[in-house]
PDB file of C-alpha atoms in Angstrom:
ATOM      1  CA  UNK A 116     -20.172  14.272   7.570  1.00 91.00           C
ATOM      2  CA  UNK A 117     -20.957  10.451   7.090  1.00 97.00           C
ATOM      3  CA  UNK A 118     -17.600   8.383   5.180  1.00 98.00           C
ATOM      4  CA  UNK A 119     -17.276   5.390   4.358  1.00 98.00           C
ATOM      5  CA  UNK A 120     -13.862   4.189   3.387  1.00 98.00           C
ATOM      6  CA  UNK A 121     -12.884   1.440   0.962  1.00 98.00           C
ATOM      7  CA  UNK A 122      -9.278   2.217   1.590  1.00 97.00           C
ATOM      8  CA  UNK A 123      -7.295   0.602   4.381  1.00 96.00           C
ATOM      9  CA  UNK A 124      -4.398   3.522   4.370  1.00 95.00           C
ATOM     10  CA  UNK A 125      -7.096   6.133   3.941  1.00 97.00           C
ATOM     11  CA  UNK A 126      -9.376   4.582   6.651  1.00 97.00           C
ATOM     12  CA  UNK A 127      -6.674   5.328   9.240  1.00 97.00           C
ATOM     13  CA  UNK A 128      -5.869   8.801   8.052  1.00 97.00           C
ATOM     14  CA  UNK A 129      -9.607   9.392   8.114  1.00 97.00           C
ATOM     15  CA  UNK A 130      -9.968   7.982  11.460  1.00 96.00           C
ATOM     16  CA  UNK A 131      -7.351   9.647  13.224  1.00 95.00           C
ATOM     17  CA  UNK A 132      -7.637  13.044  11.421  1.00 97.00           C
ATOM     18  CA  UNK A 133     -11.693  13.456  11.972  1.00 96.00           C
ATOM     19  CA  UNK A 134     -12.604  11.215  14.913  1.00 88.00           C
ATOM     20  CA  UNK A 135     -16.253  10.201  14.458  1.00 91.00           C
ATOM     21  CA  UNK A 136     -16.692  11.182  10.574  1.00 96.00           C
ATOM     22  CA  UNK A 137     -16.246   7.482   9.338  1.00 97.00           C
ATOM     23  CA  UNK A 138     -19.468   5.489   9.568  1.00 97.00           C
ATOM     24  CA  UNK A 139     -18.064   2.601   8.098  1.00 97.00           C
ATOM     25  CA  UNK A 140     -15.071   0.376   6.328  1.00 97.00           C
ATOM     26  CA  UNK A 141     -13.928  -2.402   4.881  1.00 97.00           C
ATOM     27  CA  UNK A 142     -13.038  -6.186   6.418  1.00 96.00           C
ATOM     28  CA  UNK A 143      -9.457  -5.095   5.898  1.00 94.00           C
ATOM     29  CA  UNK A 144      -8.910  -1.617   7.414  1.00 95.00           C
ATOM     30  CA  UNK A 145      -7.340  -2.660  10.149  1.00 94.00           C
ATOM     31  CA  UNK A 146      -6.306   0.340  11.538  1.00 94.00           C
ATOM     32  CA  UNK A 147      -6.240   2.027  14.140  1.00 94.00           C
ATOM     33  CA  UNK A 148      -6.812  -0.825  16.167  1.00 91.00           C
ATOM     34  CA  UNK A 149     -10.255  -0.919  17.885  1.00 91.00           C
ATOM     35  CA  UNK A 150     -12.019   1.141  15.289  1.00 94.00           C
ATOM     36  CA  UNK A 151     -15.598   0.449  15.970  1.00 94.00           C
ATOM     37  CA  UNK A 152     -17.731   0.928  12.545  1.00 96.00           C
ATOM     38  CA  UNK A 153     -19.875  -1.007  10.385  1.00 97.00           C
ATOM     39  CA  UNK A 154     -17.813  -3.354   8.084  1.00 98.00           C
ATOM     40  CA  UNK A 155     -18.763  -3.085   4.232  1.00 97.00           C
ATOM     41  CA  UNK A 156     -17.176  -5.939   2.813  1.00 96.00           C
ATOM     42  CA  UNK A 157     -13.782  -6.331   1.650  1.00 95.00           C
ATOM     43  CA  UNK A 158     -11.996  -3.493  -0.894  1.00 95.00           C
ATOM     44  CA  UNK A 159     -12.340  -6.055  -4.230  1.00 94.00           C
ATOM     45  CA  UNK A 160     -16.032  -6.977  -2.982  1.00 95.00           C
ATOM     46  CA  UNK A 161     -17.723  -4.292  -1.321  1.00 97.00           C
ATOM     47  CA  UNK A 162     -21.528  -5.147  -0.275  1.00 97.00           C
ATOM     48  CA  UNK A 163     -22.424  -1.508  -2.026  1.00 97.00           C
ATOM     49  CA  UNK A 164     -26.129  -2.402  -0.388  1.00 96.00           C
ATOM     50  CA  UNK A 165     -24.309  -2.318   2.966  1.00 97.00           C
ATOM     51  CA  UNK A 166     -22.311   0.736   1.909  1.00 98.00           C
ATOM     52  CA  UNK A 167     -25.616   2.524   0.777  1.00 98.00           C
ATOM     53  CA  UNK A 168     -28.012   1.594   3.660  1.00 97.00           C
ATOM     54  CA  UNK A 169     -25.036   4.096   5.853  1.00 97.00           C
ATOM     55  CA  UNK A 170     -26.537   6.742   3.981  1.00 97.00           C
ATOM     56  CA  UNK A 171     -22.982   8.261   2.991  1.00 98.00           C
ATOM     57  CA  UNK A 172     -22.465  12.059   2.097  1.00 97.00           C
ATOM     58  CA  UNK A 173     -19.151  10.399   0.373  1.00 98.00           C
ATOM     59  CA  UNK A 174     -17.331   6.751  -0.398  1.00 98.00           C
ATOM     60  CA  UNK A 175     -13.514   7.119  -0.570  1.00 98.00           C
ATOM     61  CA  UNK A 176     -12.084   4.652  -2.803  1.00 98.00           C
ATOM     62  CA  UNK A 177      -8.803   4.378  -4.936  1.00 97.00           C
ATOM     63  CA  UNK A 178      -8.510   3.324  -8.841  1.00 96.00           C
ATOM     64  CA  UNK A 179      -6.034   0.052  -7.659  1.00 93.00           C
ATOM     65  CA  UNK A 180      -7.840  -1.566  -4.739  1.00 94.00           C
ATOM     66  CA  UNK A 181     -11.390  -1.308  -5.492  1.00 97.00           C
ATOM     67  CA  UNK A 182     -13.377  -1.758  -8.687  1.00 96.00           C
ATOM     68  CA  UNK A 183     -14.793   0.133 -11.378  1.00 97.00           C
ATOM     69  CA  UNK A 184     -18.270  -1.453 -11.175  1.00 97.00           C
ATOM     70  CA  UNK A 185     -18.681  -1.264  -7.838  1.00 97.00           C
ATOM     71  CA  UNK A 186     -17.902   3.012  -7.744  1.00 97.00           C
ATOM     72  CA  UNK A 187     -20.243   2.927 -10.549  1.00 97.00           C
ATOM     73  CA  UNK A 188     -22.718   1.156  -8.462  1.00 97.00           C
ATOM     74  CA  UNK A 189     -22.613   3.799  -6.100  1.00 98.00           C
ATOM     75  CA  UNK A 190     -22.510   6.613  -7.761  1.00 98.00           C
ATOM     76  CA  UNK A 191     -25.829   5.599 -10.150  1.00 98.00           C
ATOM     77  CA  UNK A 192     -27.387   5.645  -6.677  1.00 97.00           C
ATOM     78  CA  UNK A 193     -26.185   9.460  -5.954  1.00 97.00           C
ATOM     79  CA  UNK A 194     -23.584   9.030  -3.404  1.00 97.00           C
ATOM     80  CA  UNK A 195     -20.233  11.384  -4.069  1.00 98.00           C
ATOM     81  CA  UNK A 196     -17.501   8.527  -4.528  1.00 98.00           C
ATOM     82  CA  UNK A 197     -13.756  10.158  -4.023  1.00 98.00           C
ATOM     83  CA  UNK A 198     -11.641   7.864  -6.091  1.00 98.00           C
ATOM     84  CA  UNK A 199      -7.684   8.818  -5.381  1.00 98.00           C
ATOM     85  CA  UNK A 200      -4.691   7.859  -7.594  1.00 97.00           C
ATOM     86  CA  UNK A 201      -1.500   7.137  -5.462  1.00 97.00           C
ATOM     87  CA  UNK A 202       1.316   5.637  -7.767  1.00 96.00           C
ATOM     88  CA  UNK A 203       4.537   7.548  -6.057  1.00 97.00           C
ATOM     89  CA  UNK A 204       5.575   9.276  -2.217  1.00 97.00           C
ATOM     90  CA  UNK A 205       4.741  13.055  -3.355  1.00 97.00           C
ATOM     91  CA  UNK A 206       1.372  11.837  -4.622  1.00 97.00           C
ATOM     92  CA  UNK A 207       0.326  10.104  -1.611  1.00 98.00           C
ATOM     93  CA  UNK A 208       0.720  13.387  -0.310  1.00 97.00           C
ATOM     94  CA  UNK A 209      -1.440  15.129  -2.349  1.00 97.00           C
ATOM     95  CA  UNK A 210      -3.961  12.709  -2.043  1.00 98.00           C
ATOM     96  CA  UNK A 211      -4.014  12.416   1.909  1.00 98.00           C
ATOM     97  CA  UNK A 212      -4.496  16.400   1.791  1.00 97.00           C
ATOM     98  CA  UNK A 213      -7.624  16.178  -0.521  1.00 97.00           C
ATOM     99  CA  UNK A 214      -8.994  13.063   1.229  1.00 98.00           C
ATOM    100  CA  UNK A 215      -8.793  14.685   4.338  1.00 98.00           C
ATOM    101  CA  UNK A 216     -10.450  18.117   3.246  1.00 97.00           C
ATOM    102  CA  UNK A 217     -13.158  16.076   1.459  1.00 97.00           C
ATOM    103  CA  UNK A 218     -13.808  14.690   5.023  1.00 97.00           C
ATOM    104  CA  UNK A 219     -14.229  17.749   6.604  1.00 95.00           C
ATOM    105  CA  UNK A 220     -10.598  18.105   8.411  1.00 96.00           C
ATOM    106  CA  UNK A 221     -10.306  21.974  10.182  1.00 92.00           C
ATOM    107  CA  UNK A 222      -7.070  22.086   9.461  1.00 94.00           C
ATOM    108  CA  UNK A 223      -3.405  19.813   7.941  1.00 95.00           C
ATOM    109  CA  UNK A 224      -2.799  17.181  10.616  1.00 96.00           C
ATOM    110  CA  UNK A 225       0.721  16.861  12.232  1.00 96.00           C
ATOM    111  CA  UNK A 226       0.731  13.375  11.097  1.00 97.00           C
ATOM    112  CA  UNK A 227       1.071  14.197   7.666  1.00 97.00           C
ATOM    113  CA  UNK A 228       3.745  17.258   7.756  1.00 97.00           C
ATOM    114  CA  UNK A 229       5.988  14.619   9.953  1.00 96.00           C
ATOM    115  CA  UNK A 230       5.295  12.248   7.228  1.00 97.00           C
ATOM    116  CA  UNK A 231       6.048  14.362   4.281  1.00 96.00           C
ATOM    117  CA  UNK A 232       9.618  15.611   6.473  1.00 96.00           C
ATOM    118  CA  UNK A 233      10.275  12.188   6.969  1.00 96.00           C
ATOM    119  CA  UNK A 234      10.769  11.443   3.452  1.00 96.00           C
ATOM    120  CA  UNK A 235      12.677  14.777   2.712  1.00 94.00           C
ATOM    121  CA  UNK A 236      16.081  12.893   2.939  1.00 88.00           C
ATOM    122  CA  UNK A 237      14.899   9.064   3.629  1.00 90.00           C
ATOM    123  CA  UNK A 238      18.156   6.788   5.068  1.00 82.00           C
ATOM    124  CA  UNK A 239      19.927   5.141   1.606  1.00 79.00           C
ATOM    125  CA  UNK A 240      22.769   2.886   1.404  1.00 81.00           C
ATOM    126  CA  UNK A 241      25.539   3.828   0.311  1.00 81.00           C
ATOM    127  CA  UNK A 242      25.327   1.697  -2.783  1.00 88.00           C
ATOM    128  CA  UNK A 243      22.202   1.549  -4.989  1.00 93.00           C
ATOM    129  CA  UNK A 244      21.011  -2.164  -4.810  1.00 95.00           C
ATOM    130  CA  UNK A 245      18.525  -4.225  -7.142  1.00 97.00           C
ATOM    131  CA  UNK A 246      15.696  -6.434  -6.074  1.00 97.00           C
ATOM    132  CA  UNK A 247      12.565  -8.432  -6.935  1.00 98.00           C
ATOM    133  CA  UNK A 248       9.624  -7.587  -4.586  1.00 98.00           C
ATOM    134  CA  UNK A 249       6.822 -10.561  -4.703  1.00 98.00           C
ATOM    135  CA  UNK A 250       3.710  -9.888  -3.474  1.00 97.00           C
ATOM    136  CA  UNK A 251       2.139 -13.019  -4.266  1.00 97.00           C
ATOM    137  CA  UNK A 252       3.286 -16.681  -4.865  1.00 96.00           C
ATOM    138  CA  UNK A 253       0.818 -19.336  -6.442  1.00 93.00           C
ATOM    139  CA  UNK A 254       1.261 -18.199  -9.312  1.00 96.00           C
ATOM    140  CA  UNK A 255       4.613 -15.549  -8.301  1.00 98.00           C
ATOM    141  CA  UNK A 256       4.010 -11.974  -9.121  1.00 98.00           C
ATOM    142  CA  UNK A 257       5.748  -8.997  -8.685  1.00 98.00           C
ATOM    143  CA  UNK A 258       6.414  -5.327  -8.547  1.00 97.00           C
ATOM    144  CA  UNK A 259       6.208  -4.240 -12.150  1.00 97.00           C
ATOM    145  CA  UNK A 260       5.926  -0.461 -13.491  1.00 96.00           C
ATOM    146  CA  UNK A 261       4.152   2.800 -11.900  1.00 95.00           C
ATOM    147  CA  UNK A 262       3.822   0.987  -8.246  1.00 97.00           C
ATOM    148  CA  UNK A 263       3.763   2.921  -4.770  1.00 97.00           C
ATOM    149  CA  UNK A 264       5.809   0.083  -3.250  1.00 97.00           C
ATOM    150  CA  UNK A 265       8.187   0.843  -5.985  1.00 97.00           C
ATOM    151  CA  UNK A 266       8.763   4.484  -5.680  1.00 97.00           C
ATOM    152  CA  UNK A 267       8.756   4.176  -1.827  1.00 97.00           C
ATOM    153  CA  UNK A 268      12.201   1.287  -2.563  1.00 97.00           C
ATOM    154  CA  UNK A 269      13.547   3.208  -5.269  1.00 96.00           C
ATOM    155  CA  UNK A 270      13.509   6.664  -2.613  1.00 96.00           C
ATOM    156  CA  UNK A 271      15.052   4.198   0.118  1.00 96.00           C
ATOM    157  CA  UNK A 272      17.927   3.150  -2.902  1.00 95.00           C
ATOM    158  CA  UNK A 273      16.348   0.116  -3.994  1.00 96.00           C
ATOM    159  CA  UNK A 274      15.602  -0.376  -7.797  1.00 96.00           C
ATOM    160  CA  UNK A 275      13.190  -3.557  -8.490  1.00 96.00           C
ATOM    161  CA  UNK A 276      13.763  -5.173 -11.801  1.00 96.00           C
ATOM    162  CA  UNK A 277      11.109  -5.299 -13.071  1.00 97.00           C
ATOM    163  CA  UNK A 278       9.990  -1.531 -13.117  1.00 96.00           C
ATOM    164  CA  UNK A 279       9.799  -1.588 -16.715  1.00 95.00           C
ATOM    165  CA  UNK A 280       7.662  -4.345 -17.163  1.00 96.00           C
ATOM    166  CA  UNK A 281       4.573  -2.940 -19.313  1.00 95.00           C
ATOM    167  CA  UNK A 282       1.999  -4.835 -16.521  1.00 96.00           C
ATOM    168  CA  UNK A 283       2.026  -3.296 -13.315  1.00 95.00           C
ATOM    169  CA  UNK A 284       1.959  -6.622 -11.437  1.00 96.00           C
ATOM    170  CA  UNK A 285       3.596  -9.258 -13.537  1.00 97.00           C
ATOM    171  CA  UNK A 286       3.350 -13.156 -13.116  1.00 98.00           C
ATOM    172  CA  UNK A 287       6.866 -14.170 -12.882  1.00 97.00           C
ATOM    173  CA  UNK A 288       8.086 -17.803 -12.944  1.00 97.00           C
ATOM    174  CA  UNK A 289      10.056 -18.122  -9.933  1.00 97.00           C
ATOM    175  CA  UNK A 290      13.194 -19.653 -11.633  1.00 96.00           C
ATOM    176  CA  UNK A 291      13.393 -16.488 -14.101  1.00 97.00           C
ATOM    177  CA  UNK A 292      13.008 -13.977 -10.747  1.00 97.00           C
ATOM    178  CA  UNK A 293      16.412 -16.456  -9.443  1.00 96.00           C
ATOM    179  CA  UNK A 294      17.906 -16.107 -12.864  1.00 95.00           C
ATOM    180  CA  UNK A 295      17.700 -12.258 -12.719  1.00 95.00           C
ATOM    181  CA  UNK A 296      19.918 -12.496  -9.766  1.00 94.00           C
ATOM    182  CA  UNK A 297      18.704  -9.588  -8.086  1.00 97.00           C
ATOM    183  CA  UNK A 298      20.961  -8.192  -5.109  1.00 96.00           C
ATOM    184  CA  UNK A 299      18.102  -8.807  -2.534  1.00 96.00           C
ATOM    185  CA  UNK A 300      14.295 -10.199  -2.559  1.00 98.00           C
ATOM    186  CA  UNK A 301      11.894  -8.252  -0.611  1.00 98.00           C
ATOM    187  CA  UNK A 302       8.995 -10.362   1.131  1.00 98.00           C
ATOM    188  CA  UNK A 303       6.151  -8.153   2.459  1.00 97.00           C
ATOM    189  CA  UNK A 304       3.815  -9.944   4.683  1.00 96.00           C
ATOM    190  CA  UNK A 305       0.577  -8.635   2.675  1.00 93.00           C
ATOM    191  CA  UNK A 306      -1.042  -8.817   0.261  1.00 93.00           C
ATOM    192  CA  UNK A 307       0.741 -12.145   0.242  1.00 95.00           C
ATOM    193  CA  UNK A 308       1.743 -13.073   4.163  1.00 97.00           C
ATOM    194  CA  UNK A 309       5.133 -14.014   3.217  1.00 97.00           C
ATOM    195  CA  UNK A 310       7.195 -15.116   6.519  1.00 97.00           C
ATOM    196  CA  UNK A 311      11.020 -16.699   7.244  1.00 96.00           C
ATOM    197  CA  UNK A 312       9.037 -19.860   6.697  1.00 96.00           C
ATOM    198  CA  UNK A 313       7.486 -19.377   3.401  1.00 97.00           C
ATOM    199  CA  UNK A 314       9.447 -17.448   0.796  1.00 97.00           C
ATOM    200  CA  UNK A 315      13.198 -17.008   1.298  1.00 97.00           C
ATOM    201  CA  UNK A 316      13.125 -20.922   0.421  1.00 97.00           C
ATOM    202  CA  UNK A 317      12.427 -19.979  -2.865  1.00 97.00           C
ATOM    203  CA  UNK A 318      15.374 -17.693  -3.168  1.00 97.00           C
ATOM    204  CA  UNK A 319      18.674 -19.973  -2.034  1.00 96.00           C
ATOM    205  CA  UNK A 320      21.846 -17.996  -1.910  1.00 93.00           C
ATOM    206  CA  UNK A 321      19.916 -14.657  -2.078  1.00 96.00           C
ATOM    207  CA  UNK A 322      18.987 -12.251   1.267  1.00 96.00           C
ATOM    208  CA  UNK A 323      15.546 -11.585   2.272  1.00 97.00           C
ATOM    209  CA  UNK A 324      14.368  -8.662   3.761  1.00 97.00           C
ATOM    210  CA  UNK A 325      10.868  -9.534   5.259  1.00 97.00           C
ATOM    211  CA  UNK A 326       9.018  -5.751   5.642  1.00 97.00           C
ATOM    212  CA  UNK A 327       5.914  -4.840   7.355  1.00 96.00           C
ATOM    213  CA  UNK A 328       3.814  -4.178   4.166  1.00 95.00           C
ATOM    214  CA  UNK A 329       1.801  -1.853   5.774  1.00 95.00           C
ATOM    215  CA  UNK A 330       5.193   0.215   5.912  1.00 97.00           C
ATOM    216  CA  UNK A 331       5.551  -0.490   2.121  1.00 97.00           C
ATOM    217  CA  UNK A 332       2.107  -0.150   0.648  1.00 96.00           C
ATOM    218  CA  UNK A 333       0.045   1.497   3.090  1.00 96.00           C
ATOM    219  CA  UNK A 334       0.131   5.888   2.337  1.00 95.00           C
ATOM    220  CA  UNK A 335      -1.603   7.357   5.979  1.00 95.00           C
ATOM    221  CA  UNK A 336       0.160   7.777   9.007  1.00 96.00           C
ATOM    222  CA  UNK A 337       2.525   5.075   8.888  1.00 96.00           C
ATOM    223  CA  UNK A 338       4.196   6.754   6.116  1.00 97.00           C
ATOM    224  CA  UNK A 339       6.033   8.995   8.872  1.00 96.00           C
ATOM    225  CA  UNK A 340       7.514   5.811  10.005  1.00 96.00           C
ATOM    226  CA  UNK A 341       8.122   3.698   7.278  1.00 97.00           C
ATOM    227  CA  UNK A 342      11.455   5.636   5.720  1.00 96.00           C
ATOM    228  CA  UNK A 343      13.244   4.368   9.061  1.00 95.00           C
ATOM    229  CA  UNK A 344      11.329   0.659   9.333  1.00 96.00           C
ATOM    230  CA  UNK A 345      11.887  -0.471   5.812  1.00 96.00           C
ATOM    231  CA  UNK A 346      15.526   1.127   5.762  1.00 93.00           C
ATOM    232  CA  UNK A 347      16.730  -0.984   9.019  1.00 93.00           C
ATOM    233  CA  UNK A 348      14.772  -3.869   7.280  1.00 94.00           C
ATOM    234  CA  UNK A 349      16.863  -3.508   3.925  1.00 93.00           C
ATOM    235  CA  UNK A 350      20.053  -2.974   5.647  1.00 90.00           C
ATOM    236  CA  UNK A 351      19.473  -6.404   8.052  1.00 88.00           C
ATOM    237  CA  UNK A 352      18.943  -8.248   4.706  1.00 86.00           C
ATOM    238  CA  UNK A 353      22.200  -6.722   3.148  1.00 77.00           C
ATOM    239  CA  UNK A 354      24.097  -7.705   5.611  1.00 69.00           C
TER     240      UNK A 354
END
């Protein structure tokens, strides 16, 4: 089995699950560290030559990182092209399971049933709070409806604001996100690398949690981990 992954989160599931099936990835998947394949581009603008001259039996993609176009691209030239859906926890899940069959796994990996356990009864404070969530500044946008990132707050007792917005990742003026006077802004450090230098400034008076976005966004292994990382990063910021 030959795989190339357009997927950062699925390229380390792949490559820890089936050592040796991925022949390459994306400029991005930067996990696990070390992983020594042929780089394809980045996950908006795949080279699907490059992808194509690996000779793939499949292309993993997923319907929010990577493009339409380029899938169709690949499949017009007969390669299978695995496109997953991953808008909530449970579905992540489901996902990583048929990704990792579709690979050629022998069997479930530990990984993934310490992953799904760990977000059986995820730490929650003992208040519900609210939040805005940027992910990108120049212009601001945010966290809007049917988001991973949001279902993976809203398990940990976080409700973002704008959840019912009818685009999934709203451009928000800043000085409406400070008039909503959320309880707490989350800054992730990708796809936007928001740090204590660049972003809380924008927010006076309000606390910051700065998160790992990998914990946030990312649905592979680090999913085991990221109940416990984010919560200890939400309850710093309440403090």
């Amino acid at each position: 089995m030959r795989v190339v992954s357009l997927v950062p989160s699925l390229t380390e599931a792949v490559a820890r699950t089936v050592p040796g099936a991925l022949a390459g990835a994306t400029d991005w998947c930067s996990h696990p560290a070390g992983l020594d394949v042929v780089r394809v581009g980045g996950t908006k603008n795949p080279k699907t030559d490059r992808v194509l001259a690996l000779a793939p039996d499949l292309v993993i993609a997923n319907e929010e990182e990577n493009r339409a176009p380029d899938v169709d691209v690949l499949r017009a030239a007969g390669v299978e092209v695995l496109v997953t859906e991953v808008r909530t926890v449970p579905q992540a899940f489901t996902e990583l399971a048929r990704v990792l069959t579709a690979c050629g796994a022998p069997s479930r990996p530990r990984w993934l049933d310490e992953a799904e356990a760990a977000w059986t009864a995820p730490p929650r404070p003992e208040r519900r709070t609210t939040a805005v969530v940027p992910i990108w500044r120049r212009p601001w946008m945010v966290l809007g409806r049917d988001t991973f990132a949001g279902d993976v707050l809203a398990r940990l007792g976080v409700d973002h604001l704008y959840a019912s917005h009818s685009e999934r990742y709203p451009k928000v003026p800043v000085d409406e996100l400070r008039a909503a006077r959320p309880d707490l802004v989350v800054l992730p450090d990708e796809p936007y690398r928001f740090t204590a230098d660049d972003g809380p400034e924008a927010f006076p008076g309000l606390p910051c949690a700065l998160v790992d976005g990998r914990y946030l966004t990312w649905y592979g292994p680090s999913l085991a981990k990221a109940p416990r990382v984010l919560g200890a990063a939400l309850r710093a910021a309440r403090r």
